[in-house]
Coordinates of C-alpha atoms in Angstrom, one line a residue:
M22 CA 19.2 33.7 -71.6
E23 CA 17.8 33.2 -68.1
S24 CA 18.4 36.7 -67.0
V25 CA 16.8 38.1 -70.1
V26 CA 13.6 35.9 -69.7
A27 CA 13.3 36.9 -66.1
A28 CA 13.8 40.8 -66.9
M29 CA 11.0 40.4 -69.5
A30 CA 8.8 38.7 -66.9
I31 CA 9.2 41.6 -64.6
A32 CA 8.6 44.3 -67.3
V33 CA 5.5 42.4 -68.4
R34 CA 4.1 42.4 -64.9
A35 CA 4.8 46.1 -64.6
G36 CA 2.8 46.7 -67.7
D37 CA 5.8 47.9 -69.8
I38 CA 5.3 45.6 -72.7
A39 CA 7.6 47.9 -75.0
G40 CA 10.4 47.7 -72.5
A41 CA 10.1 43.9 -72.4
A42 CA 10.3 43.7 -76.2
Q43 CA 13.3 45.8 -76.1
L44 CA 14.9 43.4 -73.6
A45 CA 14.3 40.6 -76.0
S46 CA 16.7 41.8 -78.3
Q47 CA 19.4 41.0 -75.9
A48 CA 18.8 37.4 -76.0
S49 CA 20.6 34.8 -78.3
F50 CA 17.1 33.8 -79.5
P51 CA 14.2 36.0 -80.9
L52 CA 11.8 36.1 -78.0
A53 CA 9.3 38.7 -79.4
I54 CA 8.5 37.0 -82.5
S55 CA 5.4 38.8 -84.3
P56 CA 2.3 36.7 -85.0
S57 CA 2.5 38.2 -88.7
D58 CA 5.7 36.4 -89.2
I59 CA 4.0 33.0 -88.7
S60 CA 1.7 31.0 -91.1
I61 CA -0.1 28.2 -89.6
V62 CA 0.0 24.8 -91.7
S63 CA -1.8 22.3 -89.7
A64 CA -2.7 21.2 -86.1
L65 CA -0.4 18.4 -84.8
T66 CA -1.6 17.8 -81.2
H67 CA -4.1 19.3 -78.7
G68 CA -3.8 18.6 -75.0
G69 CA -4.8 20.0 -71.9
Q70 CA -1.5 22.0 -71.4
A71 CA -0.9 23.3 -75.0
T72 CA -1.8 23.0 -78.8
V73 CA 0.9 22.4 -81.3
W74 CA 0.7 23.4 -84.9
S75 CA 3.0 22.8 -87.7
A76 CA 3.9 26.4 -89.1
V77 CA 6.0 28.4 -91.6
F78 CA 8.3 31.1 -89.8
R79 CA 9.6 33.9 -92.0
D80 CA 12.5 35.5 -89.8
P81 CA 12.6 39.1 -90.7
S82 CA 16.1 39.4 -89.6
A83 CA 17.2 36.8 -92.1
S84 CA 18.5 37.4 -95.8
Q85 CA 15.8 37.7 -98.5
D86 CA 17.2 34.5 -100.2
Q87 CA 17.0 32.5 -96.9
P88 CA 13.9 30.3 -97.5
P89 CA 11.4 30.2 -94.4
S90 CA 11.7 27.7 -91.7
L91 CA 9.3 24.7 -91.3
V92 CA 8.6 24.9 -87.3
A93 CA 6.4 23.4 -84.5
L94 CA 4.5 26.2 -83.0
K95 CA 3.3 25.5 -79.3
R96 CA 0.7 27.7 -77.8
P97 CA 0.5 27.0 -74.1
S98 CA -2.9 27.1 -72.1
L99 CA -2.3 29.8 -69.5
R100 CA -4.8 29.5 -66.8
T101 CA -2.7 30.8 -64.0
T102 CA 0.4 32.7 -63.5
T103 CA 2.1 29.4 -62.4
D104 CA 1.3 28.1 -66.0
L105 CA 2.9 31.3 -67.5
D106 CA 6.1 30.8 -65.2
A107 CA 6.4 27.3 -66.4
F108 CA 6.2 28.2 -70.1
R109 CA 8.9 30.9 -69.6
R110 CA 11.0 28.4 -67.9
E111 CA 10.5 25.9 -70.8
V112 CA 11.9 28.4 -73.2
Q113 CA 14.7 29.3 -71.0
L114 CA 15.8 25.6 -70.5
L115 CA 15.6 25.0 -74.3
G116 CA 17.7 28.1 -75.1
S117 CA 20.2 27.6 -72.1
L118 CA 20.6 23.8 -72.5
P119 CA 21.0 23.0 -76.2
H120 CA 21.5 19.3 -76.9
P121 CA 21.4 17.1 -80.2
N122 CA 18.6 14.9 -78.3
L123 CA 16.4 17.7 -77.1
V124 CA 14.1 19.7 -79.4
T125 CA 15.8 22.8 -80.9
L126 CA 14.4 26.2 -79.9
V127 CA 13.9 28.6 -82.9
G128 CA 12.2 31.4 -81.0
A129 CA 9.3 32.5 -78.7
R130 CA 7.0 35.1 -78.1
L131 CA 6.9 36.1 -74.4
L132 CA 4.9 39.0 -74.7
P133 CA 0.9 39.3 -74.2
P134 CA -1.2 38.6 -75.8
G135 CA -0.6 35.1 -77.5
Y136 CA 2.5 33.7 -75.9
F137 CA 4.0 30.8 -78.1
M138 CA 7.4 29.0 -78.7
L139 CA 8.9 27.8 -81.9
T140 CA 11.0 24.8 -82.2
A141 CA 12.3 22.7 -85.2
L142 CA 9.8 20.4 -86.6
E143 CA 10.7 16.9 -86.4
A144 CA 9.1 15.3 -89.5
G145 CA 8.6 11.9 -88.1
G146 CA 6.3 12.7 -85.4
D147 CA 6.1 11.4 -81.9
A148 CA 6.7 7.7 -80.9
A149 CA 3.5 7.2 -79.2
R150 CA 1.4 8.0 -82.3
L151 CA 3.9 6.1 -84.6
L152 CA 3.7 2.8 -82.4
H153 CA 0.0 3.1 -81.6
R154 CA -1.8 4.9 -84.5
E155 CA 0.4 4.0 -87.5
G156 CA 1.7 0.4 -86.6
W157 CA 5.4 1.3 -86.4
R158 CA 7.5 -1.6 -85.0
P159 CA 11.3 -0.6 -84.4
S160 CA 13.7 -3.3 -84.5
L161 CA 15.5 -4.1 -81.2
A162 CA 18.5 -2.7 -82.5
L163 CA 16.8 0.6 -83.5
L164 CA 14.9 0.6 -80.1
C165 CA 18.3 0.4 -78.2
H166 CA 19.6 3.2 -80.6
L167 CA 16.6 5.5 -79.9
G168 CA 16.7 4.8 -76.2
S169 CA 20.3 5.6 -76.0
Q170 CA 19.5 9.2 -77.3
A171 CA 16.7 9.6 -74.9
A172 CA 18.9 8.6 -72.0
S173 CA 21.7 11.1 -73.4
A174 CA 19.2 13.8 -73.3
L175 CA 18.2 13.0 -69.7
S176 CA 21.9 12.7 -68.8
H177 CA 22.4 16.3 -70.0
L178 CA 19.4 17.7 -68.1
H179 CA 20.4 15.9 -65.0
A180 CA 23.8 17.1 -65.1
H181 CA 22.4 20.7 -64.9
G182 CA 20.1 20.0 -61.9
I183 CA 17.0 19.4 -64.2
V184 CA 14.5 16.7 -63.9
H185 CA 12.1 16.2 -66.9
R186 CA 9.1 14.8 -64.9
D187 CA 7.0 13.6 -68.1
V188 CA 9.1 11.0 -70.0
K189 CA 6.8 9.2 -72.2
P190 CA 6.9 8.1 -76.0
A191 CA 4.6 11.1 -76.6
N192 CA 7.5 13.4 -75.7
M193 CA 9.7 11.6 -77.9
L194 CA 9.9 13.1 -81.4
L195 CA 11.6 11.4 -84.4
D196 CA 13.0 12.6 -87.8
A197 CA 11.8 11.6 -91.0
G198 CA 13.9 8.4 -91.0
R199 CA 12.9 7.4 -87.7
A200 CA 16.4 6.8 -86.5
F201 CA 17.1 10.1 -84.7
L202 CA 15.1 11.1 -81.5
K203 CA 14.6 14.4 -79.5
L204 CA 13.0 14.8 -76.2
A205 CA 10.4 17.4 -75.9
D206 CA 8.1 19.0 -73.6
L207 CA 10.1 20.5 -70.8
G208 CA 6.7 22.5 -69.5
I209 CA 6.8 20.7 -66.2
A210 CA 10.7 20.1 -66.0
L211 CA 12.0 21.4 -62.7
C212 CA 15.2 21.9 -60.9
S213 CA 16.0 18.6 -58.9
G214 CA 16.5 20.5 -55.5
S215 CA 13.2 22.5 -55.9
R216 CA 10.8 22.3 -53.0
H217 CA 7.8 22.8 -55.5
H218 CA 6.8 19.3 -54.8
E219 CA 6.6 18.5 -51.2
E220 CA 5.9 15.3 -49.3
A221 CA 2.2 14.4 -49.8
P222 CA 0.2 12.9 -46.6
R223 CA -0.4 9.3 -46.5
A224 CA -3.6 7.4 -45.4
P225 CA -2.6 6.0 -42.0
G226 CA -1.1 2.6 -42.0
T227 CA -1.6 2.0 -45.9
G228 CA 1.6 3.5 -47.6
Q229 CA -1.0 5.0 -50.2
P230 CA -1.2 8.6 -51.5
S231 CA -4.0 10.6 -50.1
G232 CA -5.2 14.3 -49.8
G233 CA -5.9 17.0 -52.3
F234 CA -2.3 18.3 -51.9
H235 CA -0.9 15.2 -53.4
K236 CA -3.4 15.4 -56.4
L237 CA -2.7 19.0 -57.0
H238 CA 1.2 18.6 -57.1
M239 CA 1.9 15.1 -58.4
V240 CA 2.5 16.0 -62.2
G241 CA 3.2 13.6 -65.0
T242 CA 1.5 10.6 -66.7
L243 CA 0.4 7.8 -64.3
E244 CA 1.5 5.0 -66.3
Y245 CA 5.1 6.4 -66.4
L246 CA 5.3 7.7 -62.8
A247 CA 7.8 6.0 -60.3
P248 CA 6.4 4.3 -57.2
E249 CA 8.1 6.9 -55.1
V250 CA 6.2 9.7 -56.8
L251 CA 3.0 8.0 -56.6
L252 CA 3.5 7.8 -52.7
G253 CA 4.1 11.4 -52.5
A254 CA 8.0 11.9 -52.8
R255 CA 9.6 14.7 -55.2
H256 CA 10.7 13.7 -58.7
T257 CA 14.4 13.2 -59.0
P258 CA 16.6 11.9 -61.7
A259 CA 15.9 8.4 -60.7
S260 CA 12.2 8.9 -61.2
D261 CA 13.0 10.0 -65.0
I262 CA 15.0 6.7 -65.3
Y263 CA 12.0 4.7 -64.0
S264 CA 9.8 6.5 -66.8
L265 CA 12.6 5.7 -69.3
G266 CA 12.3 2.0 -68.4
I267 CA 8.6 1.9 -69.1
C268 CA 9.1 3.7 -72.3
L269 CA 11.8 1.3 -73.4
N270 CA 9.3 -1.8 -72.7
E271 CA 6.5 0.0 -74.6
L272 CA 8.8 0.4 -77.8
A273 CA 9.6 -3.1 -77.4
T274 CA 5.8 -4.6 -76.9
A275 CA 4.2 -2.0 -79.0
Q276 CA 1.6 -2.2 -75.9
L277 CA 0.3 0.7 -73.8
P278 CA 1.8 0.1 -70.2
Y279 CA -0.6 -2.0 -67.9
S280 CA -3.1 -2.4 -70.8
D281 CA -3.0 -6.3 -70.3
A282 CA -2.7 -6.0 -66.7
E283 CA -5.3 -8.3 -64.7
R284 CA -6.1 -8.3 -61.0
D285 CA -5.9 -11.5 -59.2
D286 CA -9.0 -11.0 -56.9
P287 CA -11.3 -13.9 -55.9
L288 CA -14.2 -11.7 -55.5
M289 CA -14.4 -10.9 -59.4
Q290 CA -17.3 -12.3 -61.1
T291 CA -16.8 -11.5 -64.7
C292 CA -13.8 -11.2 -66.9
L293 CA -14.5 -7.5 -67.3
E294 CA -13.6 -6.9 -63.6
M295 CA -10.2 -8.2 -64.1
G296 CA -8.8 -4.7 -65.2
Y297 CA -7.5 -1.9 -63.1
S298 CA -9.3 1.2 -62.2
R299 CA -7.0 4.4 -62.2
Q300 CA -6.8 4.3 -58.2
D301 CA -6.2 0.6 -58.1
L302 CA -3.3 1.0 -60.7
R303 CA -1.7 3.7 -58.4
V304 CA -1.7 1.5 -55.6
A305 CA -0.7 -1.5 -57.4
I306 CA 2.5 0.2 -58.9
A307 CA 3.2 2.1 -55.9
S308 CA 2.7 -0.5 -53.1
G309 CA 2.3 -3.7 -55.0
G310 CA 5.3 -3.6 -57.3
L311 CA 3.1 -4.1 -60.4
R312 CA 5.2 -3.4 -63.7
P313 CA 4.1 -3.8 -67.4
S314 CA 4.5 -7.2 -69.2
V315 CA 8.0 -7.5 -70.7
A316 CA 8.5 -8.4 -74.3
P317 CA 8.9 -12.1 -74.7
D318 CA 11.2 -11.8 -77.5
A319 CA 13.6 -9.0 -76.1
P320 CA 17.1 -10.2 -75.3
P321 CA 18.1 -11.0 -71.7
E322 CA 20.4 -7.8 -71.5
L323 CA 17.8 -5.5 -72.7
T324 CA 15.0 -7.0 -70.2
R325 CA 17.7 -6.8 -67.6
L326 CA 18.3 -3.3 -68.1
I327 CA 14.8 -2.4 -68.2
S328 CA 14.1 -4.0 -64.9
Q329 CA 17.1 -2.2 -63.5
C330 CA 15.4 1.1 -64.7
W331 CA 12.1 0.3 -63.0
V332 CA 13.2 -1.3 -59.8
A333 CA 11.2 0.1 -56.7
G334 CA 14.1 1.4 -55.0
A335 CA 15.1 4.8 -56.6
G336 CA 18.8 4.4 -55.3
E337 CA 19.3 1.1 -57.0
R338 CA 18.6 2.5 -60.5
P339 CA 21.3 3.3 -62.8
G340 CA 22.2 6.9 -64.0
A341 CA 21.2 8.1 -67.3
A342 CA 24.7 8.2 -68.5
Q343 CA 25.0 4.5 -67.8
V344 CA 21.9 3.8 -69.5
A345 CA 22.8 5.6 -72.6
Q346 CA 26.1 3.8 -72.6
D347 CA 24.5 0.4 -72.1
L348 CA 21.9 0.9 -74.7
A349 CA 24.6 2.3 -77.2
R350 CA 26.5 -0.9 -76.8
L351 CA 23.3 -3.2 -77.1
A352 CA 22.4 -1.3 -80.4
I353 CA 25.7 -2.3 -82.0
E354 CA 25.6 -6.0 -80.8
L355 CA 21.8 -6.4 -82.1
A356 CA 22.4 -4.6 -85.2
G357 CA 25.1 -7.3 -86.1
K358 CA 22.8 -10.2 -85.0
E359 CA 19.8 -8.9 -87.0
E360 CA 22.1 -8.9 -90.3
E361 CA 23.2 -12.3 -89.6
A362 CA 19.7 -13.6 -89.1
G363 CA 18.4 -12.1 -92.3
A364 CA 14.7 -11.8 -93.1
P365 CA 12.0 -14.0 -91.3
R366 CA 10.7 -17.1 -93.3
G367 CA 7.1 -17.1 -94.1
G368 CA 4.5 -19.7 -92.8
S369 CA 4.1 -23.2 -94.0
P370 CA 1.1 -23.6 -96.8
G371 CA 1.7 -27.4 -96.5
F372 CA 0.9 -27.4 -92.8
C373 CA -2.2 -25.2 -93.5
S374 CA -3.4 -27.4 -96.2
E375 CA -3.0 -30.6 -94.1
W376 CA -4.9 -29.1 -91.1
G377 CA -7.7 -28.0 -93.4
A378 CA -7.9 -31.5 -94.9
G379 CA -8.2 -33.0 -91.5
R380 CA -11.0 -30.6 -90.4
E381 CA -13.0 -31.6 -93.6
R382 CA -12.3 -35.4 -92.8
S383 CA -13.6 -34.7 -89.2
A384 CA -16.8 -32.9 -90.5
R385 CA -17.5 -35.9 -92.9
G386 CA -17.2 -38.3 -90.0
G387 CA -20.7 -37.1 -88.4
G388 CA -21.4 -35.2 -85.3
P389 CA -21.2 -31.4 -84.7
C390 CA -18.3 -29.3 -85.8
P391 CA -18.3 -26.2 -83.7
G392 CA -17.9 -22.8 -85.4
S393 CA -17.7 -19.2 -84.7
T394 CA -18.8 -15.7 -85.9
A395 CA -15.9 -13.3 -86.4
L396 CA -15.9 -9.4 -86.8
L397 CA -12.5 -7.6 -87.5
V398 CA -12.0 -3.7 -87.8
L399 CA -8.7 -2.4 -88.9
L400 CA -8.2 1.3 -88.0
S401 CA -5.3 2.9 -89.8
C402 CA -4.5 6.3 -91.4
R403 CA -8.2 7.8 -91.1
R404 CA -9.6 4.7 -92.6
A405 CA -11.5 1.8 -91.3
A406 CA -11.3 -1.6 -93.0
L407 CA -14.1 -4.1 -91.8
A408 CA -14.6 -7.8 -92.4
W409 CA -17.4 -9.8 -90.7
V410 CA -18.9 -13.3 -90.9
G411 CA -22.0 -13.8 -88.8
D412 CA -24.3 -11.6 -86.5
G413 CA -21.8 -9.5 -84.9
R414 CA -22.1 -5.7 -85.3
A415 CA -19.7 -2.9 -85.7
V416 CA -21.5 0.6 -84.9
L417 CA -19.7 4.0 -85.4
C418 CA -20.4 7.1 -83.4
R419 CA -20.5 10.0 -85.9
G420 CA -21.2 13.4 -84.3
G421 CA -23.2 11.6 -81.5
R422 CA -25.3 9.8 -84.1
A423 CA -25.2 5.8 -84.5
L424 CA -24.0 4.4 -87.9
A425 CA -24.1 0.7 -88.3
L426 CA -21.2 -0.5 -90.4
T427 CA -22.1 -4.0 -90.9
A428 CA -25.1 -6.1 -91.8
E429 CA -25.7 -9.3 -90.1
H430 CA -25.6 -12.7 -92.0
T431 CA -29.0 -14.4 -91.0
P432 CA -31.3 -16.7 -92.9
G433 CA -33.9 -14.1 -92.6
L434 CA -32.2 -11.9 -95.1
E435 CA -33.7 -12.2 -98.6
G436 CA -30.3 -12.3 -100.4
E437 CA -29.0 -15.1 -97.8
R438 CA -32.2 -16.9 -98.0
A439 CA -32.1 -17.2 -101.9
R440 CA -28.3 -18.2 -101.6
I441 CA -29.4 -21.1 -99.1
A442 CA -32.1 -22.1 -101.4
R443 CA -30.1 -22.4 -104.5
A444 CA -27.5 -24.6 -102.3
G445 CA -30.1 -26.9 -101.4
G446 CA -29.9 -26.0 -97.8
R447 CA -32.9 -26.4 -95.3
L448 CA -34.6 -23.5 -93.4
T449 CA -37.0 -24.1 -90.5
G450 CA -39.2 -21.5 -88.8
R451 CA -38.5 -21.2 -85.1
E452 CA -39.2 -18.7 -82.4
G453 CA -37.2 -15.5 -83.1
G454 CA -37.1 -16.3 -86.9
L455 CA -35.7 -18.7 -89.5
R456 CA -32.9 -21.1 -88.7
L457 CA -30.6 -23.0 -90.8
G458 CA -30.4 -26.9 -90.8
A459 CA -31.1 -29.5 -88.3
A460 CA -29.0 -27.7 -85.8
G461 CA -31.3 -24.7 -85.9
L462 CA -28.2 -22.1 -86.5
S463 CA -29.4 -18.5 -86.3
V464 CA -26.5 -17.4 -88.8
S465 CA -26.1 -18.2 -92.4
R466 CA -22.3 -17.7 -92.5
A467 CA -19.6 -18.6 -89.9
I468 CA -16.1 -19.9 -89.4
G469 CA -16.1 -23.7 -89.0
D470 CA -19.6 -25.4 -88.5
L471 CA -18.3 -27.9 -91.3
D472 CA -21.3 -30.2 -90.7
L473 CA -23.6 -27.5 -91.9
R474 CA -22.0 -26.7 -95.1
Q475 CA -24.4 -28.8 -97.1
D476 CA -27.2 -26.7 -95.6
G477 CA -25.8 -23.6 -97.3
L478 CA -23.6 -22.3 -94.5
I479 CA -20.5 -20.5 -95.9
P480 CA -17.5 -18.9 -94.2
D481 CA -17.2 -16.1 -96.8
A482 CA -16.6 -12.6 -95.1
D483 CA -18.2 -9.4 -96.4
K484 CA -15.8 -6.5 -96.5
L485 CA -16.2 -2.7 -96.2
E486 CA -13.8 0.3 -96.2
V487 CA -14.9 3.5 -94.6
D488 CA -13.2 6.7 -94.6
L489 CA -13.2 8.3 -91.0
R490 CA -14.1 12.0 -90.4
P491 CA -12.8 14.2 -87.4
Q492 CA -16.4 13.9 -85.9
D493 CA -15.9 10.1 -85.6
D494 CA -15.4 9.4 -81.9
F495 CA -15.5 5.7 -81.3
V496 CA -16.4 2.3 -82.8
I497 CA -18.4 -0.4 -80.8
L498 CA -17.9 -4.0 -81.8
A499 CA -20.1 -6.5 -80.2
S500 CA -21.6 -10.0 -80.5
D501 CA -25.3 -10.5 -80.9
G502 CA -25.8 -10.9 -77.1
L503 CA -25.4 -7.3 -77.0
W504 CA -27.6 -6.3 -79.9
D505 CA -30.5 -8.5 -79.0
V506 CA -31.4 -6.2 -76.3
M507 CA -30.0 -2.9 -77.1
T508 CA -30.4 -0.5 -80.3
N509 CA -27.3 1.1 -81.9
Q510 CA -28.2 4.5 -80.6
E511 CA -28.9 3.1 -77.2
A512 CA -25.3 1.9 -77.2
V513 CA -23.7 4.9 -78.4
C514 CA -25.4 7.0 -75.8
L515 CA -24.3 4.8 -73.1
V516 CA -20.7 5.1 -74.2
Q517 CA -21.2 9.0 -74.3
D518 CA -22.6 8.7 -70.8
T519 CA -19.4 6.7 -69.5
V520 CA -16.6 7.7 -71.7
K521 CA -13.7 7.5 -69.4
H522 CA -11.7 4.6 -70.7
P523 CA -12.5 2.0 -73.4
T524 CA -12.7 -0.8 -71.1
M525 CA -15.1 0.8 -68.8
C526 CA -17.3 1.6 -71.8
A527 CA -17.1 -1.9 -72.8
Q528 CA -18.0 -3.0 -69.3
R529 CA -21.1 -0.6 -68.8
L530 CA -22.3 -1.9 -72.1
V531 CA -22.2 -5.7 -71.4
E532 CA -23.5 -4.9 -67.8
A533 CA -26.5 -3.1 -69.3
A534 CA -27.2 -5.9 -71.7
L535 CA -26.9 -8.4 -68.8
A536 CA -29.4 -6.3 -66.8
R537 CA -31.9 -6.2 -69.6
G538 CA -31.9 -10.1 -69.5
S539 CA -29.7 -11.1 -72.6
G540 CA -29.5 -14.9 -72.7
D541 CA -26.8 -15.0 -75.1
N542 CA -22.8 -14.9 -74.8
I543 CA -21.7 -11.2 -75.0
T544 CA -18.4 -10.0 -76.4
C545 CA -17.8 -6.2 -76.8
I546 CA -14.8 -3.8 -77.7
V547 CA -14.9 -0.2 -77.7
A548 CA -12.3 1.7 -79.8
M549 CA -11.7 5.3 -79.2
L550 CA -10.7 7.2 -82.5
G551 CA -9.7 10.8 -81.6
L552 CA -9.3 11.9 -85.1
G553 CA -9.6 15.5 -84.5
E554 CA -7.5 17.9 -82.7
E555 CA -8.2 16.4 -79.4
S556 CA -6.4 13.5 -77.7
M557 CA -8.4 10.3 -77.4
H558 CA -9.3 10.9 -73.7
E559 CA -10.2 14.6 -74.3
V560 CA -12.6 13.8 -77.1
A561 CA -14.1 11.2 -74.9
Y562 CA -14.7 13.5 -72.0
S563 CA -15.7 16.7 -74.2
R564 CA -18.0 14.7 -76.2
G565 CA -19.5 12.9 -73.2
A566 CA -20.7 16.4 -72.0
H567 CA -23.2 16.1 -75.0
K568 CA -24.1 12.5 -74.4
Y569 CA -27.9 12.8 -75.6
A570 CA -27.0 15.1 -78.6
G571 CA -27.5 12.0 -80.9
G572 CA -31.3 12.0 -79.7
G573 CA -31.2 10.1 -76.3
L574 CA -31.6 6.8 -75.1
G575 CA -34.9 6.3 -76.7
A576 CA -33.7 7.2 -80.1
P577 CA -34.4 4.4 -82.7
A578 CA -31.7 2.5 -84.3
P579 CA -30.6 3.5 -87.8

């Protein structure tokens, strides 16, 4: 396989396309598949390195009664000859090193134009999408079972001198039953002895990576990169094991790595400054020993193994074969315990009733009983379900335009005013509009505030379901402290102008509201959607290039 791929590359470089096609017939896999034998079904993923579709492949060499195959078609983004060499290497590796837990090569087209590769389609999708988009939560036994399979695939690669270099849940594909895992994307895999990745220069006296050479040659995904790689060392099998440890913890917590990490910095002035920037995160992982939060309910054996995988010293990490063996044993032990434990019991309605009755008694005793507004948005399967009480607001960015999804519950609304009057409530006129009761509440619905129930305040939420579209980029959720000084369209344009990370977007919105003199508390969340073919961050960046497409910062609110 390797010799055929190399010979085809030489023929293509010489301009002998026909000769390269003849050489393809010598391989054990079809390497000159015609695009006419492929029917695209739908897009699966779109990234900076490649685009993947589900497709139907009709093998012309197969018998007529053999049905076509459902495959994943990967078309690489080939900007340089280095990209093309990496793609050829991925095809060669998958063809030469088959393993039950590596994606199965069906064939490829290693001829210009339109290079592509076909692999067997895994109906379950990738673990990252299942975890963070579909709410999948594997049991601890299943987690260990899947982790053992991933470690087995890495052990196979390492035994043949190959380092994967991009181990992450997005590259872990599951079958329809979500019980069988295959490791994908060997596009940046490399022989462990290769000198392609040299030591990078460091800033003097800091131990921190620096220089353009490091940025050019450091490959992988930051959150999963081992500290020695972040400091400029070459990828090794041990760095793959580090990445696997991060993945195991992500499967256990269902949390993106470091998404809850906060800096301990006495110079911070607001809670929004507690998160890490990308550069700060690199330094904290590489030099400060920062690791993701472990799952609180994980058994000690699993947390101990994860800690061994991500220990700072590469030489102290276990080998892939040992990790596979330990996880397989844990999977069997945990499966037996889960069967003994049975299904979890529900909550206690009696306790809830007693607590509610106590709150009612407290309200009747006089004095204020604090309350809160609430805003909930559940994003799932291309739909958004909303529920809200009070004057928080959810705004959707649809094709660059702001679309309000909620309507505030205030005494100034005609429907709310009529309801309060029917309940015998008191409304008073104050600066800024009507207020409810003696407390002068600016909202007509809230959770709590039991002392104002006699004035018509209710806790009933309004609900709404919305079908999301590919052009829906993000949702902004914020309290009235933001909306008092900013229109919907202004908020959308600010996010489009920032759009690097949801936390950074929320921070900019809050800082802009404070700069405009907002005198109220401000809570803000920005949720990226990424429903189109692009990934979340690619949607953010590409749409950010058209930040004023929605009418500019001066556009009126809808």
